[in-house]
Structures are given as C-alpha cells and as structure tokens.
Amino acid sequence: MTKWLALFAILVSADAQAWNCKHERSLDEALDVDGSESLAIEAFAGDLEVTGISRSDEVRIRGRICASKKDWLDETRIETSGGDRARIGVDMPNMESSWSLFGGNRYAYVDLVLEVPEDLALEIRDTSGDITLENTTVASVEDSSGDIEISDARGALELRDTSGDVTLRGLAGDLTVLADSSGDLHGRDIDGAVTVLRDSSGDIR
C-alpha cells in the first residue's frame, strides 16, 4: 500500500505541475549494449522519446531531471545495466512523507531522450508522460497515463495503455492490444495482424 501511495503522489503532483522545473540536472551518458538482445526501459513521470539509429553497440541517454526540491533532484537517478537483457531504469525519491493531495507544489520527473540500435528489442514500462518511438524494434509497451506515438517500428508489439491516445504509423509486425482503458486508438500502415483484446473507452480507427 505504501508503494502505491508514493507512486500516486508522483503521478498526481507531476501532472498538476504541468512540467515545471525548479531544480534541474541534465543527462548525457551512454550504455554499452554490444551483444544485448533486448532493452528494458522503466520510466516513471516524464516524457520518453526513443529513436532507432544504425549504431549497433550503444544507447545514448540524454534528457533532464526536474524536481521541486533539491533533495529530490539529488535522489533521482538513472540506473543502467548491460548483458543479454540490458536495462535503463529511473529511481525516484520517496515523496510520500512530504506529499499531500492539495499541496500542488511538489513534483519530480525525468524527461528521457534515447538513441538506441534500431534492431534492439524494446520493452517499455512508463507511468506518466508521453511516449514517442521512431524507427525502433518494439516488443512491448505498458503505459499508465499519457499519449503514445509509434512510427516506423518493427516487431510483434504488445500494447497495454490505461489513459491517453495511441497513434501507430508504419508497423511491420503483428499488433496485440492487451488493454486500452481510455483514449482513442489510431492505426495506419500496419503490416500484420491486429488484435484488440480489451477496449473500455474511446474510438478505434
């Protein structure tokens, strides 16, 4: 229960701030993925932008960390690991003890801009913020809140979305929508089978 309260605090406070940035730290680092078969990306609040490039052995990690408190900025980190299943994860501070529903001035989030090998299979989990993927190989996307835009992608994609619109353009592979709770789903130029297992609200085109 404590974990979910802390996560809810991050989501609501970040959305309420409309991406203010009182304290900021830039990101610019690289992850060696030579020999990796997949990359797990685990993000929390903030936008995620991923572009596939022809480079075969490196992921470039750029972006910014923003927080309303300097301590939260210092506590927010990007964790990375290589191997067969490489990983990029966002480690957020515990905001529960300092957060109240009506506080309105407390937030922490990370905007990530990644360049990845175009043939590296991506497994993405995100909680709040928009996701933009271009020229990538995508295996799965799980998102709680925010719009998703995927263009010129390869691979059989499994998609689970709770809130926000989903736009797919140029998918070379099968698409399985495990769940789409709220928001419109738009697809164009999908070269594969499309299966929608559950759609609760919104248009499908």
PDB file of C-alpha atoms in Angstrom, residues 22-171:
ATOM      1  CA  LYS A  22      12.521  24.479 -10.267  1.00  0.00           C
ATOM      2  CA  HIS A  23      15.644  22.320  -9.864  1.00  0.00           C
ATOM      3  CA  GLU A  24      17.176  20.697 -12.950  1.00  0.00           C
ATOM      4  CA  ARG A  25      20.002  18.336 -13.847  1.00  0.00           C
ATOM      5  CA  SER A  26      20.946  17.416 -17.413  1.00  0.00           C
ATOM      6  CA  LEU A  27      21.580  13.852 -18.544  1.00  0.00           C
ATOM      7  CA  ASP A  28      24.185  12.781 -21.090  1.00  0.00           C
ATOM      8  CA  GLU A  29      25.606   9.283 -20.806  1.00  0.00           C
ATOM      9  CA  ALA A  30      25.964   6.055 -22.764  1.00  0.00           C
ATOM     10  CA  LEU A  31      25.165   2.385 -22.159  1.00  0.00           C
ATOM     11  CA  ASP A  32      27.126  -0.371 -23.881  1.00  0.00           C
ATOM     12  CA  VAL A  33      24.666  -2.870 -25.391  1.00  0.00           C
ATOM     13  CA  ASP A  34      27.106  -4.833 -27.539  1.00  0.00           C
ATOM     14  CA  GLY A  35      25.675  -8.361 -27.550  1.00  0.00           C
ATOM     15  CA  SER A  36      22.387  -7.368 -25.901  1.00  0.00           C
ATOM     16  CA  GLU A  37      19.216  -8.885 -27.344  1.00  0.00           C
ATOM     17  CA  SER A  38      16.729  -6.573 -25.643  1.00  0.00           C
ATOM     18  CA  LEU A  39      16.490  -3.357 -23.648  1.00  0.00           C
ATOM     19  CA  ALA A  40      14.048  -2.845 -20.780  1.00  0.00           C
ATOM     20  CA  ILE A  41      13.147   0.816 -20.234  1.00  0.00           C
ATOM     21  CA  GLU A  42      11.423   1.560 -16.916  1.00  0.00           C
ATOM     22  CA  ALA A  43      10.351   5.185 -16.577  1.00  0.00           C
ATOM     23  CA  PHE A  44       8.076   6.981 -14.129  1.00  0.00           C
ATOM     24  CA  ALA A  45       6.806  10.556 -14.506  1.00  0.00           C
ATOM     25  CA  GLY A  46       8.081  12.481 -17.543  1.00  0.00           C
ATOM     26  CA  ASP A  47       8.195  12.209 -21.313  1.00  0.00           C
ATOM     27  CA  LEU A  48      10.035   9.414 -23.094  1.00  0.00           C
ATOM     28  CA  GLU A  49      11.416   9.816 -26.629  1.00  0.00           C
ATOM     29  CA  VAL A  50      13.236   6.925 -28.308  1.00  0.00           C
ATOM     30  CA  THR A  51      14.806   6.971 -31.787  1.00  0.00           C
ATOM     31  CA  GLY A  52      16.383   3.986 -33.505  1.00  0.00           C
ATOM     32  CA  ILE A  53      19.718   4.515 -35.271  1.00  0.00           C
ATOM     33  CA  SER A  54      22.127   2.287 -37.188  1.00  0.00           C
ATOM     34  CA  ARG A  55      24.748   2.180 -34.397  1.00  0.00           C
ATOM     35  CA  SER A  56      24.866  -1.376 -33.059  1.00  0.00           C
ATOM     36  CA  ASP A  57      26.626  -1.224 -29.698  1.00  0.00           C
ATOM     37  CA  GLU A  58      25.489   1.819 -27.710  1.00  0.00           C
ATOM     38  CA  VAL A  59      22.453   3.536 -26.236  1.00  0.00           C
ATOM     39  CA  ARG A  60      22.765   7.293 -25.846  1.00  0.00           C
ATOM     40  CA  ILE A  61      20.887   8.645 -22.830  1.00  0.00           C
ATOM     41  CA  ARG A  62      20.013  12.330 -22.768  1.00  0.00           C
ATOM     42  CA  GLY A  63      17.350  14.418 -21.105  1.00  0.00           C
ATOM     43  CA  ARG A  64      16.768  16.164 -17.805  1.00  0.00           C
ATOM     44  CA  ILE A  65      15.734  15.502 -14.234  1.00  0.00           C
ATOM     45  CA  CYS A  66      13.408  18.066 -12.637  1.00  0.00           C
ATOM     46  CA  ALA A  67      12.163  18.380  -9.061  1.00  0.00           C
ATOM     47  CA  SER A  68      10.550  20.922  -6.785  1.00  0.00           C
ATOM     48  CA  LYS A  69      13.082  20.144  -4.023  1.00  0.00           C
ATOM     49  CA  LYS A  70      16.856  19.971  -4.333  1.00  0.00           C
ATOM     50  CA  ASP A  71      16.921  16.817  -2.207  1.00  0.00           C
ATOM     51  CA  TRP A  72      14.539  15.068  -4.602  1.00  0.00           C
ATOM     52  CA  LEU A  73      16.694  16.119  -7.548  1.00  0.00           C
ATOM     53  CA  ASP A  74      19.756  14.600  -5.883  1.00  0.00           C
ATOM     54  CA  GLU A  75      17.869  11.399  -5.020  1.00  0.00           C
ATOM     55  CA  THR A  76      16.575  10.821  -8.566  1.00  0.00           C
ATOM     56  CA  ARG A  77      18.938   8.595 -10.523  1.00  0.00           C
ATOM     57  CA  ILE A  78      19.210   6.714 -13.792  1.00  0.00           C
ATOM     58  CA  GLU A  79      20.198   3.088 -13.271  1.00  0.00           C
ATOM     59  CA  THR A  80      21.670   1.113 -16.180  1.00  0.00           C
ATOM     60  CA  SER A  81      22.930  -2.407 -16.771  1.00  0.00           C
ATOM     61  CA  GLY A  82      24.127  -4.346 -19.807  1.00  0.00           C
ATOM     62  CA  GLY A  83      24.074  -8.036 -20.642  1.00  0.00           C
ATOM     63  CA  ASP A  84      21.648 -10.066 -22.766  1.00  0.00           C
ATOM     64  CA  ARG A  85      18.739  -8.048 -21.368  1.00  0.00           C
ATOM     65  CA  ALA A  86      20.027  -4.527 -20.879  1.00  0.00           C
ATOM     66  CA  ARG A  87      18.117  -2.120 -18.665  1.00  0.00           C
ATOM     67  CA  ILE A  88      17.569   1.602 -18.172  1.00  0.00           C
ATOM     68  CA  GLY A  89      15.548   2.437 -15.075  1.00  0.00           C
ATOM     69  CA  VAL A  90      14.524   5.599 -13.272  1.00  0.00           C
ATOM     70  CA  ASP A  91      14.932   5.528  -9.491  1.00  0.00           C
ATOM     71  CA  MET A  92      12.603   8.143  -7.986  1.00  0.00           C
ATOM     72  CA  PRO A  93      12.688   9.592  -4.450  1.00  0.00           C
ATOM     73  CA  ASN A  94      10.174   8.582  -1.800  1.00  0.00           C
ATOM     74  CA  MET A  95       7.802  11.538  -1.875  1.00  0.00           C
ATOM     75  CA  GLU A  96       5.081  10.078   0.327  1.00  0.00           C
ATOM     76  CA  SER A  97       6.186  11.639   3.607  1.00  0.00           C
ATOM     77  CA  SER A  98       6.239  15.161   2.108  1.00  0.00           C
ATOM     78  CA  TRP A  99       3.244  14.963  -0.197  1.00  0.00           C
ATOM     79  CA  SER A 100      -0.373  15.966   0.289  1.00  0.00           C
ATOM     80  CA  LEU A 101      -3.141  15.781  -2.263  1.00  0.00           C
ATOM     81  CA  PHE A 102      -3.712  19.530  -2.146  1.00  0.00           C
ATOM     82  CA  GLY A 103      -0.073  20.612  -1.866  1.00  0.00           C
ATOM     83  CA  GLY A 104       0.232  21.446  -5.548  1.00  0.00           C
ATOM     84  CA  ASN A 105       3.925  22.391  -5.484  1.00  0.00           C
ATOM     85  CA  ARG A 106       5.653  19.031  -5.081  1.00  0.00           C
ATOM     86  CA  TYR A 107       6.930  17.082  -8.047  1.00  0.00           C
ATOM     87  CA  ALA A 108       9.780  15.085  -9.504  1.00  0.00           C
ATOM     88  CA  TYR A 109      10.048  13.759 -13.043  1.00  0.00           C
ATOM     89  CA  VAL A 110      12.544  12.706 -15.702  1.00  0.00           C
ATOM     90  CA  ASP A 111      12.354  13.528 -19.413  1.00  0.00           C
ATOM     91  CA  LEU A 112      14.348  10.897 -21.308  1.00  0.00           C
ATOM     92  CA  VAL A 113      15.638  11.170 -24.887  1.00  0.00           C
ATOM     93  CA  LEU A 114      17.241   7.925 -26.036  1.00  0.00           C
ATOM     94  CA  GLU A 115      19.058   6.850 -29.188  1.00  0.00           C
ATOM     95  CA  VAL A 116      19.065   3.062 -29.454  1.00  0.00           C
ATOM     96  CA  PRO A 117      20.199   0.474 -32.015  1.00  0.00           C
ATOM     97  CA  GLU A 118      17.301   0.135 -34.422  1.00  0.00           C
ATOM     98  CA  ASP A 119      17.275  -3.672 -34.167  1.00  0.00           C
ATOM     99  CA  LEU A 120      17.359  -3.876 -30.356  1.00  0.00           C
ATOM    100  CA  ALA A 121      14.033  -5.175 -28.980  1.00  0.00           C
ATOM    101  CA  LEU A 122      12.479  -2.672 -26.566  1.00  0.00           C
ATOM    102  CA  GLU A 123      10.337  -3.498 -23.537  1.00  0.00           C
ATOM    103  CA  ILE A 124       8.896  -0.261 -22.163  1.00  0.00           C
ATOM    104  CA  ARG A 125       7.088   0.480 -18.902  1.00  0.00           C
ATOM    105  CA  ASP A 126       6.016   4.047 -18.153  1.00  0.00           C
ATOM    106  CA  THR A 127       3.657   5.655 -15.668  1.00  0.00           C
ATOM    107  CA  SER A 128       3.047   9.293 -16.616  1.00  0.00           C
ATOM    108  CA  GLY A 129       4.006  11.396 -19.633  1.00  0.00           C
ATOM    109  CA  ASP A 130       4.004  10.992 -23.395  1.00  0.00           C
ATOM    110  CA  ILE A 131       5.895   8.250 -25.238  1.00  0.00           C
ATOM    111  CA  THR A 132       7.307   8.793 -28.742  1.00  0.00           C
ATOM    112  CA  LEU A 133       9.047   5.944 -30.592  1.00  0.00           C
ATOM    113  CA  GLU A 134      10.534   6.235 -34.090  1.00  0.00           C
ATOM    114  CA  ASN A 135      12.388   3.659 -36.211  1.00  0.00           C
ATOM    115  CA  THR A 136      12.612   1.114 -33.406  1.00  0.00           C
ATOM    116  CA  THR A 137      12.058  -2.591 -32.785  1.00  0.00           C
ATOM    117  CA  VAL A 138       9.356  -2.753 -30.131  1.00  0.00           C
ATOM    118  CA  ALA A 139       8.298  -5.853 -28.209  1.00  0.00           C
ATOM    119  CA  SER A 140       6.038  -4.337 -25.555  1.00  0.00           C
ATOM    120  CA  VAL A 141       4.748  -1.011 -24.249  1.00  0.00           C
ATOM    121  CA  GLU A 142       2.912  -0.613 -20.937  1.00  0.00           C
ATOM    122  CA  ASP A 143       1.777   2.902 -20.039  1.00  0.00           C
ATOM    123  CA  SER A 144      -0.464   4.288 -17.306  1.00  0.00           C
ATOM    124  CA  SER A 145      -1.018   7.894 -18.405  1.00  0.00           C
ATOM    125  CA  GLY A 146      -0.074   9.969 -21.447  1.00  0.00           C
ATOM    126  CA  ASP A 147      -0.225   9.730 -25.218  1.00  0.00           C
ATOM    127  CA  ILE A 148       1.719   7.116 -27.175  1.00  0.00           C
ATOM    128  CA  GLU A 149       3.014   7.690 -30.714  1.00  0.00           C
ATOM    129  CA  ILE A 150       4.863   4.910 -32.542  1.00  0.00           C
ATOM    130  CA  SER A 151       6.097   5.280 -36.123  1.00  0.00           C
ATOM    131  CA  ASP A 152       8.198   3.113 -38.460  1.00  0.00           C
ATOM    132  CA  ALA A 153       8.509   0.252 -35.984  1.00  0.00           C
ATOM    133  CA  ARG A 154       9.357  -3.419 -36.392  1.00  0.00           C
ATOM    134  CA  GLY A 155       8.471  -6.494 -34.396  1.00  0.00           C
ATOM    135  CA  ALA A 156       5.382  -8.058 -32.857  1.00  0.00           C
ATOM    136  CA  LEU A 157       4.090  -5.416 -30.453  1.00  0.00           C
ATOM    137  CA  GLU A 158       2.074  -6.000 -27.285  1.00  0.00           C
ATOM    138  CA  LEU A 159       0.453  -2.809 -26.002  1.00  0.00           C
ATOM    139  CA  ARG A 160      -1.247  -2.028 -22.699  1.00  0.00           C
ATOM    140  CA  ASP A 161      -2.479   1.534 -22.088  1.00  0.00           C
ATOM    141  CA  THR A 162      -4.563   2.932 -19.245  1.00  0.00           C
ATOM    142  CA  SER A 163      -5.136   6.558 -20.252  1.00  0.00           C
ATOM    143  CA  GLY A 164      -4.231   8.612 -23.325  1.00  0.00           C
ATOM    144  CA  ASP A 165      -4.419   8.396 -27.103  1.00  0.00           C
ATOM    145  CA  VAL A 166      -2.399   5.852 -29.076  1.00  0.00           C
ATOM    146  CA  THR A 167      -1.196   6.573 -32.632  1.00  0.00           C
ATOM    147  CA  LEU A 168       0.556   3.887 -34.696  1.00  0.00           C
ATOM    148  CA  ARG A 169       2.028   4.561 -38.151  1.00  0.00           C
ATOM    149  CA  GLY A 170       4.091   2.102 -40.155  1.00  0.00           C
ATOM    150  CA  LEU A 171       4.266  -1.033 -38.003  1.00  0.00           C
TER     151      LEU A 171
END
